[in-house]
Coordinates of C-alpha atoms in Angstrom, one line a residue:
M1 CA 110.6 112.7 117.3
Q2 CA 109.2 111.7 120.7
K3 CA 105.9 110.6 119.1
I4 CA 107.8 108.3 116.7
M5 CA 109.9 106.8 119.5
K6 CA 106.7 106.2 121.5
K7 CA 105.1 104.4 118.6
L8 CA 108.2 102.3 118.0
K9 CA 108.0 101.1 121.6
D10 CA 104.3 100.2 121.2
K11 CA 103.8 96.5 121.3
N12 CA 100.7 96.8 119.0
L13 CA 103.0 97.9 116.2
Y14 CA 104.9 94.6 116.4
I15 CA 101.7 92.6 116.8
S16 CA 100.5 94.3 113.5
L17 CA 103.8 93.2 111.9
L18 CA 103.4 89.7 113.1
I19 CA 99.9 89.5 111.8
S20 CA 101.1 90.7 108.4
L21 CA 103.8 88.1 108.3
V22 CA 101.4 85.3 109.3
F23 CA 99.3 86.0 106.3
F24 CA 101.9 87.0 103.7
A25 CA 105.4 85.9 104.7
I26 CA 105.2 83.1 102.2
F27 CA 105.6 85.7 99.4
I28 CA 109.2 86.3 100.3
K29 CA 109.9 83.7 97.6
L30 CA 109.8 85.1 94.1
E31 CA 106.4 84.5 92.5
Y32 CA 105.1 85.4 89.1
A33 CA 101.8 86.8 87.7
T34 CA 101.3 86.9 84.0
D35 CA 102.3 90.5 84.1
T36 CA 105.6 89.7 85.8
Y37 CA 107.0 88.1 82.7
S38 CA 106.3 91.3 80.7
L39 CA 107.9 93.4 83.4
F40 CA 111.1 91.4 83.3
E41 CA 111.2 90.9 79.6
E42 CA 110.0 94.1 77.9
A43 CA 112.0 97.3 77.7
V44 CA 111.9 99.4 80.8
S45 CA 110.5 102.4 78.8
T46 CA 107.6 100.2 77.6
R47 CA 106.6 99.2 81.1
V48 CA 107.1 102.7 82.5
N49 CA 104.9 104.0 79.7
H50 CA 102.2 101.4 80.5
F51 CA 102.0 102.6 84.1
L52 CA 101.9 106.2 83.0
L53 CA 99.0 105.5 80.6
S54 CA 97.1 104.0 83.6
G55 CA 97.7 107.1 85.8
R56 CA 99.9 105.0 88.1
F57 CA 102.7 107.6 88.2
V58 CA 104.2 106.4 91.5
T59 CA 104.4 102.9 90.1
A60 CA 106.1 104.2 87.0
L61 CA 108.6 106.1 89.1
W62 CA 109.3 103.0 91.2
W63 CA 109.8 100.8 88.2
G64 CA 112.2 103.3 86.6
A65 CA 114.2 103.6 89.9
V66 CA 114.7 99.9 90.5
N67 CA 115.9 99.4 87.0
F68 CA 118.1 102.5 87.1
F69 CA 120.1 100.8 89.9
H70 CA 120.3 97.6 87.9
L71 CA 118.8 95.5 90.6
S72 CA 118.4 91.7 89.9
D73 CA 114.9 90.4 89.3
Y74 CA 114.8 89.0 92.9
L75 CA 116.0 92.2 94.5
I76 CA 113.4 94.1 92.7
Y77 CA 110.8 91.6 93.9
L78 CA 112.2 91.6 97.4
S79 CA 112.1 95.4 97.7
S80 CA 108.4 95.3 96.6
F81 CA 107.6 92.5 99.1
A82 CA 109.3 94.3 102.0
L83 CA 107.4 97.5 101.2
A84 CA 104.1 95.6 101.1
I85 CA 104.7 94.1 104.5
I86 CA 105.6 97.5 105.9
C87 CA 102.5 99.1 104.4
I88 CA 100.1 96.5 105.6
T89 CA 101.6 96.6 109.1
L90 CA 101.4 100.4 109.3
S91 CA 97.9 100.4 107.8
I92 CA 96.7 98.1 110.6
Y93 CA 98.6 100.0 113.2
N94 CA 97.3 103.5 112.2
L95 CA 93.7 102.3 112.1
F96 CA 94.2 100.8 115.5
L97 CA 95.4 104.2 116.8
V98 CA 92.2 105.9 115.6
F99 CA 89.9 103.3 116.9
S100 CA 91.6 102.9 120.3
K101 CA 90.8 106.6 121.1
K102 CA 87.1 105.8 121.4
I103 CA 87.2 102.0 121.9
K104 CA 89.3 101.1 124.9
K105 CA 89.6 97.4 124.3
E106 CA 92.9 97.0 122.4
V107 CA 92.4 93.5 121.2
I108 CA 89.1 94.4 119.6
C109 CA 90.6 97.5 118.0
L110 CA 93.4 95.4 116.5
L111 CA 91.1 92.7 115.3
V112 CA 88.8 95.2 113.5
S113 CA 91.8 97.0 112.0
T114 CA 93.1 93.7 110.7
I115 CA 89.9 92.6 109.1
I116 CA 89.5 95.9 107.4
I117 CA 93.1 95.9 105.9
I118 CA 93.5 92.1 105.4
N119 CA 90.2 91.4 104.0
P120 CA 89.3 88.5 101.6
F121 CA 90.3 90.7 98.5
T122 CA 93.8 91.6 99.8
I123 CA 95.3 88.3 98.7
E124 CA 95.3 89.4 95.0
L125 CA 97.3 92.5 95.7
F126 CA 100.2 90.2 96.8
L127 CA 100.2 88.3 93.5
F128 CA 101.7 91.1 91.5
L129 CA 105.2 92.2 91.3
E130 CA 104.3 95.8 92.2
K131 CA 102.6 94.7 95.4
G132 CA 104.6 97.2 97.4
I133 CA 103.0 100.2 95.5
L134 CA 99.5 98.6 95.6
T135 CA 99.6 98.3 99.4
F136 CA 101.3 101.8 99.6
A137 CA 98.1 103.1 98.1
I138 CA 96.2 101.4 101.0
L139 CA 98.4 103.0 103.6
L140 CA 98.0 106.4 102.1
S141 CA 94.1 106.0 102.0
V142 CA 94.3 105.0 105.7
L143 CA 96.5 108.0 106.6
A144 CA 94.0 110.2 104.7
F145 CA 91.2 108.8 106.9
C146 CA 93.3 109.4 110.0
E147 CA 93.7 113.0 109.1
F148 CA 90.0 113.3 108.4
A149 CA 89.3 111.8 111.8
K150 CA 91.6 114.5 113.3
Y151 CA 89.6 117.2 111.4
L152 CA 86.3 115.9 112.8
D153 CA 87.9 115.9 116.3
G154 CA 88.7 119.6 115.8
N155 CA 92.0 119.8 114.0
K156 CA 91.0 122.0 110.9
K157 CA 94.6 122.0 109.5
A158 CA 94.4 118.2 108.9
L159 CA 92.3 118.6 105.8
K160 CA 95.3 119.6 103.7
Y161 CA 97.0 116.3 104.5
V162 CA 93.8 114.4 103.4
F163 CA 94.2 115.9 100.0
I164 CA 98.0 115.2 99.8
F165 CA 97.7 111.6 100.9
M166 CA 94.8 110.9 98.5
L167 CA 96.5 112.5 95.6
I168 CA 99.6 110.3 96.0
A169 CA 97.4 107.3 96.6
T170 CA 95.5 107.9 93.4
F171 CA 98.8 108.3 91.6
S172 CA 99.8 104.9 93.0
Y173 CA 96.8 102.6 92.4
Q174 CA 93.2 103.7 91.9
G175 CA 91.6 100.3 92.8
V176 CA 92.0 100.6 96.6
I177 CA 91.5 104.3 97.3
G178 CA 87.7 103.9 97.9
L179 CA 88.7 102.6 101.3
F180 CA 89.1 106.2 102.4
I181 CA 85.4 106.8 101.8
A182 CA 84.4 103.5 103.3
L183 CA 86.3 104.2 106.5
S184 CA 85.0 107.8 106.7
T185 CA 81.3 107.0 106.5
A186 CA 81.0 105.4 110.0
Y187 CA 83.1 108.1 111.5
I188 CA 80.9 110.8 110.0
V189 CA 77.8 109.2 111.4
F190 CA 79.0 109.4 115.0
N191 CA 80.5 112.9 114.7
T192 CA 77.5 114.6 113.1
K193 CA 75.6 117.1 115.2
S194 CA 73.1 118.2 112.5
I195 CA 72.0 117.5 109.0
K196 CA 73.9 120.4 107.8
N197 CA 77.0 119.1 109.4
F198 CA 76.4 115.6 108.0
I199 CA 76.1 117.0 104.5
K200 CA 79.2 119.2 105.0
N201 CA 81.3 116.3 106.2
N202 CA 80.2 114.1 103.3
V203 CA 81.1 116.8 100.8
I204 CA 84.5 117.1 102.3
V205 CA 85.1 113.4 102.0
L206 CA 83.8 113.3 98.4
L207 CA 86.1 116.2 97.5
G208 CA 89.1 114.4 99.2
Y209 CA 88.4 111.4 97.0
G210 CA 87.1 113.1 93.9
V211 CA 89.6 116.1 93.4
P212 CA 92.7 113.8 93.2
A213 CA 90.8 111.4 91.0
I214 CA 89.8 114.2 88.6
I215 CA 93.4 115.5 88.5
N216 CA 94.6 112.0 87.7
L217 CA 92.0 111.6 84.9
L218 CA 92.9 115.0 83.4
I219 CA 96.6 114.2 83.3
I220 CA 95.9 111.0 81.5
R221 CA 93.5 112.6 79.0
L222 CA 95.9 115.6 78.4
F223 CA 99.2 113.8 78.1
F224 CA 98.4 110.1 77.4
S225 CA 95.9 108.0 75.6
N226 CA 94.2 105.3 77.6
D227 CA 91.5 102.9 76.4
R228 CA 89.9 102.7 79.9
V229 CA 89.0 106.4 79.8
N230 CA 88.8 107.0 76.0
G231 CA 87.0 103.9 74.8
A232 CA 83.3 103.6 73.9
I233 CA 80.6 103.1 76.6
N234 CA 77.6 101.0 75.9
F235 CA 75.3 101.9 78.9
S236 CA 73.1 98.9 79.0
E237 CA 76.0 96.5 78.5
S238 CA 78.0 98.3 81.2
I239 CA 75.1 98.0 83.6
Q240 CA 74.8 94.3 83.0
K241 CA 78.6 93.7 83.4
V242 CA 78.5 95.7 86.7
L243 CA 75.5 93.7 88.0
N244 CA 77.2 90.4 87.1
G245 CA 80.5 91.6 88.6
T246 CA 78.8 92.8 91.8
K247 CA 77.2 89.4 92.2
E248 CA 80.6 87.7 92.0
M249 CA 82.1 90.3 94.3
I250 CA 79.5 89.8 97.1
D251 CA 80.3 86.1 96.9
S252 CA 83.9 87.0 97.4
Y253 CA 85.0 85.6 94.0
T254 CA 84.8 82.2 95.7
I255 CA 87.9 83.1 97.8
L256 CA 85.8 82.2 100.8
P257 CA 83.3 79.4 101.0
E258 CA 80.0 80.1 99.2
N259 CA 77.8 82.7 100.8
T260 CA 80.2 83.3 103.6
L261 CA 80.5 87.0 103.0
K262 CA 76.7 87.4 102.5
I263 CA 76.0 85.5 105.7
A264 CA 78.5 87.6 107.7
I265 CA 77.0 90.9 106.4
G266 CA 73.5 89.6 107.2
I267 CA 74.4 88.6 110.8
L268 CA 76.1 91.9 111.5
A269 CA 73.2 93.9 110.1
I270 CA 70.6 91.9 112.1
F271 CA 72.7 92.2 115.3
S272 CA 73.1 95.9 114.9
I273 CA 69.4 96.5 114.2
V274 CA 68.3 94.4 117.2
L275 CA 70.5 96.4 119.5
I276 CA 69.2 99.6 118.2
I277 CA 65.6 98.5 118.5
I278 CA 65.8 97.0 122.1
N279 CA 67.3 100.3 123.4
K280 CA 64.4 101.7 125.3
K281 CA 66.1 105.0 126.0
D282 CA 65.9 105.9 122.3
K283 CA 62.8 107.3 120.6
I284 CA 61.5 105.8 117.4
G285 CA 63.1 108.7 115.4
S286 CA 66.5 108.2 116.9
K287 CA 66.3 104.4 116.3
L288 CA 65.4 105.0 112.6
L289 CA 68.3 107.4 112.1
K290 CA 70.8 104.8 113.5
I291 CA 69.4 102.1 111.3
L292 CA 69.6 104.5 108.3
G293 CA 73.2 105.2 109.4
L294 CA 74.0 101.5 109.0
V295 CA 72.4 101.5 105.6
Y296 CA 74.3 104.6 104.7
V297 CA 77.7 102.9 105.7
F298 CA 76.9 99.8 103.6
V299 CA 75.6 101.7 100.5
A300 CA 78.6 104.1 100.6
T301 CA 81.1 101.2 100.7
L302 CA 79.3 99.4 97.9
G303 CA 78.8 102.5 95.8
I304 CA 82.4 103.7 96.0
T305 CA 83.4 100.2 94.8
I306 CA 81.2 99.9 91.8
I307 CA 80.9 103.5 90.5
P308 CA 84.5 103.7 89.3
Q309 CA 83.8 100.5 87.2
L310 CA 80.9 102.4 85.5
M311 CA 83.2 105.3 84.7
Q312 CA 85.4 103.1 82.4
N313 CA 84.5 102.1 78.9
T314 CA 82.4 99.0 78.6
E315 CA 85.2 96.7 77.5
S316 CA 87.4 97.6 80.4
I317 CA 84.9 96.8 83.1
W318 CA 86.5 93.9 85.0
F319 CA 85.5 93.0 88.6
V320 CA 88.4 91.4 90.3
P321 CA 89.5 91.4 94.0
R322 CA 92.2 94.0 93.6
S323 CA 90.0 96.6 91.8
T324 CA 87.1 96.1 94.3
Y325 CA 89.2 96.0 97.5
P326 CA 87.1 98.6 99.4
F327 CA 84.1 96.3 99.4
G328 CA 86.2 93.5 100.8
A329 CA 86.6 95.7 103.9
I330 CA 82.8 95.7 104.5
I331 CA 82.8 93.3 107.4
G332 CA 85.3 95.4 109.2
I333 CA 83.5 98.6 108.3
M334 CA 80.2 97.2 109.7
C335 CA 82.1 96.1 112.9
M336 CA 83.5 99.6 113.2
Y337 CA 80.0 101.1 113.0
L338 CA 78.7 98.6 115.6
L339 CA 81.6 99.4 118.0
Y340 CA 81.0 103.2 117.6
L341 CA 77.3 102.6 118.1
A342 CA 77.9 100.8 121.4
C343 CA 80.3 103.5 122.6
R344 CA 77.4 106.1 122.3
E345 CA 74.8 103.9 124.2
E346 CA 74.1 103.5 127.9
L347 CA 72.0 100.2 127.6
D348 CA 72.8 97.6 130.3
V349 CA 71.8 94.0 130.5
T350 CA 71.6 93.1 134.2
S351 CA 71.4 89.7 135.7
K352 CA 71.4 88.4 139.3
I353 CA 73.7 85.5 140.3
E354 CA 73.9 84.3 143.9
G355 CA 72.3 87.5 145.1
K356 CA 74.8 89.8 143.4
N357 CA 74.1 92.2 140.5
N358 CA 76.3 91.4 137.6
V359 CA 76.2 94.1 135.0
I360 CA 77.1 93.2 131.4
T361 CA 77.4 96.5 129.5
L362 CA 76.4 96.8 125.8
Q363 CA 80.0 97.5 125.0
N364 CA 81.0 94.1 126.4
I365 CA 78.3 92.3 124.4
V366 CA 79.4 94.1 121.3
N367 CA 83.1 93.4 121.9
I368 CA 82.5 89.7 122.3
F369 CA 80.3 89.6 119.2
V370 CA 82.6 91.6 117.0
G371 CA 85.7 89.8 118.3
T372 CA 84.1 86.4 117.4
I373 CA 83.1 87.6 113.9
C374 CA 86.6 88.9 113.3
V375 CA 88.4 85.8 114.6
V376 CA 86.2 83.4 112.6
M377 CA 86.6 85.5 109.4
L378 CA 90.3 85.9 109.7
L379 CA 90.8 82.1 110.3
M380 CA 88.7 81.3 107.2
Q381 CA 90.7 83.9 105.2
L382 CA 94.0 82.4 106.5
Y383 CA 92.9 78.9 105.4
S384 CA 91.8 80.2 101.9
F385 CA 94.9 82.4 101.4
N386 CA 97.1 79.4 102.2
K387 CA 95.4 77.3 99.5
I388 CA 95.6 80.1 97.0
E389 CA 99.2 80.8 97.8
I390 CA 100.3 77.1 97.5
D391 CA 98.4 76.7 94.3
H392 CA 99.9 79.9 93.0
Y393 CA 103.4 78.7 93.4
T394 CA 102.3 75.3 91.9
V395 CA 101.1 77.2 88.8
N396 CA 104.5 79.0 88.6
Y397 CA 106.3 75.7 88.8
L398 CA 104.3 74.0 86.1
D399 CA 104.6 77.1 83.9
K400 CA 108.4 77.0 84.3
I401 CA 108.7 73.3 83.6
N402 CA 106.5 73.5 80.5
S403 CA 108.3 76.6 79.2
L404 CA 111.7 74.8 79.6
K405 CA 110.3 71.8 77.7
I406 CA 109.4 74.1 74.8
G407 CA 112.9 75.6 75.0
E408 CA 114.3 72.1 74.8
E409 CA 112.2 71.4 71.7
I410 CA 113.5 74.6 70.1
K411 CA 117.1 73.7 70.8
L412 CA 116.6 70.2 69.4
Y413 CA 115.0 71.5 66.2
E414 CA 117.8 74.0 65.7
Q415 CA 120.4 71.3 66.2
E416 CA 118.8 69.0 63.7
T417 CA 117.9 71.5 61.0
G418 CA 120.4 74.3 61.4
N419 CA 117.5 76.8 61.4
N420 CA 117.4 79.5 64.0
I421 CA 114.0 80.0 65.6
T422 CA 113.3 83.8 65.9
K423 CA 109.5 83.9 65.7
I424 CA 106.5 82.4 67.5
C425 CA 102.8 82.1 66.6
V426 CA 100.3 81.3 69.2
Y427 CA 97.0 79.5 68.6
N428 CA 94.0 78.3 70.6
D429 CA 92.8 74.8 70.9
M430 CA 89.1 73.9 71.1
N431 CA 88.6 74.8 74.8
V432 CA 91.3 77.1 76.2
T433 CA 91.8 76.6 80.0
Y434 CA 92.8 79.3 82.5
S435 CA 94.8 77.2 84.8
Y436 CA 95.9 73.6 85.6
K437 CA 93.4 71.0 86.7
G438 CA 92.9 70.7 90.5
L439 CA 94.3 74.1 91.3
W440 CA 92.3 77.0 92.6
S441 CA 91.9 79.9 90.1
N442 CA 89.4 82.7 89.5
K443 CA 89.5 85.6 87.1
D444 CA 93.2 86.8 87.1
T445 CA 94.2 84.9 90.2
N446 CA 96.3 81.8 89.6
I447 CA 95.8 82.0 85.8
T448 CA 98.5 80.1 83.9
G449 CA 101.1 82.1 82.0
F450 CA 100.1 80.0 79.0
N451 CA 96.7 81.7 78.7
P452 CA 97.3 85.3 77.6
E453 CA 99.2 85.3 74.3
W454 CA 101.5 88.1 75.3
S455 CA 102.4 86.3 78.5
I456 CA 103.3 83.1 76.6
V457 CA 105.9 84.8 74.5
N458 CA 107.4 86.7 77.4
M459 CA 107.4 83.6 79.6
I460 CA 109.1 81.3 77.1
N461 CA 111.7 84.0 76.4
Y462 CA 112.2 84.6 80.2
Y463 CA 112.9 81.0 81.1
N464 CA 114.9 80.1 78.0
N465 CA 116.8 83.3 77.5
L466 CA 115.3 83.8 74.1
D467 CA 114.2 86.7 72.1
L468 CA 111.2 85.4 70.1
T469 CA 108.9 87.9 68.4
A470 CA 105.4 87.5 66.9
G471 CA 105.2 85.8 63.6
E472 CA 102.6 85.5 60.9
K473 CA 100.0 82.7 61.6
S474 CA 99.0 80.0 59.3
S475 CA 95.3 79.5 58.7
K476 CA 95.7 75.8 57.9
I477 CA 97.5 75.2 61.2
E478 CA 95.0 77.3 63.0
E479 CA 92.1 75.2 61.8
N480 CA 94.0 72.0 62.7
F481 CA 94.6 73.2 66.3
K482 CA 91.0 74.2 66.8
E483 CA 90.0 70.6 66.4
Q484 CA 92.3 69.5 69.3
D485 CA 91.6 69.8 73.1
W486 CA 94.5 69.6 75.5
D487 CA 94.5 70.1 79.3
D488 CA 98.3 70.5 79.8
F489 CA 101.4 70.8 77.7
N490 CA 102.0 68.3 75.0
T491 CA 104.7 68.3 72.3
E492 CA 101.9 67.8 69.7
Q493 CA 101.1 71.5 70.4
I494 CA 104.3 72.5 68.6
I495 CA 105.0 72.7 64.9
F496 CA 108.2 74.1 63.5
I497 CA 108.4 75.7 60.0
D498 CA 111.7 77.4 59.0
D499 CA 112.5 80.1 61.6
T500 CA 109.0 80.0 63.3
I501 CA 107.5 77.9 66.1
H502 CA 103.8 77.5 65.9
Y503 CA 102.4 76.8 69.4
C504 CA 98.9 76.0 70.4
K505 CA 98.0 76.9 74.0
F506 CA 96.0 74.4 76.0

């Protein structure tokens, strides 16, 4: 209890909360992803079953619970938002506690902790209704790392908590749990006394990640049927999709300006290697090992991000920020490595000013460099996140307006004809767009609800309090729509026949 009270009095906990709010407080207002309309419109059992099929058992439990208490849509959303802010705050703070044991500069520890947790890919996690559970998985991965750090520092009992935290994290959301391995790699390098010890620690980390993942996979295979794990795998096609996805990922899915992530990685790598080389106190063998350690940290982070993609069937491989979250933390992970490296060195850069010796330690140089990198990256992210957030709410607004227009057309038709519209058929025009012109969108981020067919039906039902179901398409109407090309909603996209609305998405 005393430990908890001490943490509650720690100003760094509230600084972590403030940072989380600066980046994500805008999401206190209800927002919609394409999936959100399905969650609100489809039967609770259908959505719970969907999460169970994906091995996201904690999410299924949460969705069942909030519906059991008959919470309104906004209260469901608000509970998820509040949990997300708490989880991001605690993730930053708990990382800070681990780093501050070895790195005595609190500001630097907070900055590195922040850039790891709030990395360029974090934004997409906040664009889904279940954001609270997605970030809960991040927190659990961080807590697992904290326990692993305790184990390396001599607390052997901490290993059982690594397994427990990783199991619950895997049951929450599998896309972020690779963060545990990404964080553990740098810590292993600087707590390894021999090759045997290095191998042992790596095996422990892999088991901490792998055993819960295998348990999750076995439960899905035994009790559920999921296309992601049961579908066909075309090896050559999977490799090509992974290569293409990796290229997009390294370019931050255009969330940051072009090449920003690659340039930052390059600068950190060069700076680290130069510091290792200029240290005259190290022999060539020692320098080589430290450079290899840096490569190991990068490869481990990249590998744990892309390997899970290869484990899926070919059709399900889909590189997006939320499912490649661990690699988004690479800048912070490399900064973490660099800080630990500086802590272990004794290199001083000495200069004489006005007859006095002014010693600038390696740690000070690294702190300034790392602090600058983190501040610049965080400011760039804040700017990019703001644009994405504003455009996201704009997409939501336009979707709502256009859905209501369709609802008005349905009411007008029913009043004029006496027919009751109960069915909807959705068609494509010549060039289907993913979002509205002039708005930022990429992959699943800021996609209009008028793109996925299942989203269109649920969205129109949601905004107009309707219960439309899928009807039988007309080949003649389909051919006619394929010759058209719209960029936004137009009443010409609607054709009414008896009890069915035939709608062409733009």
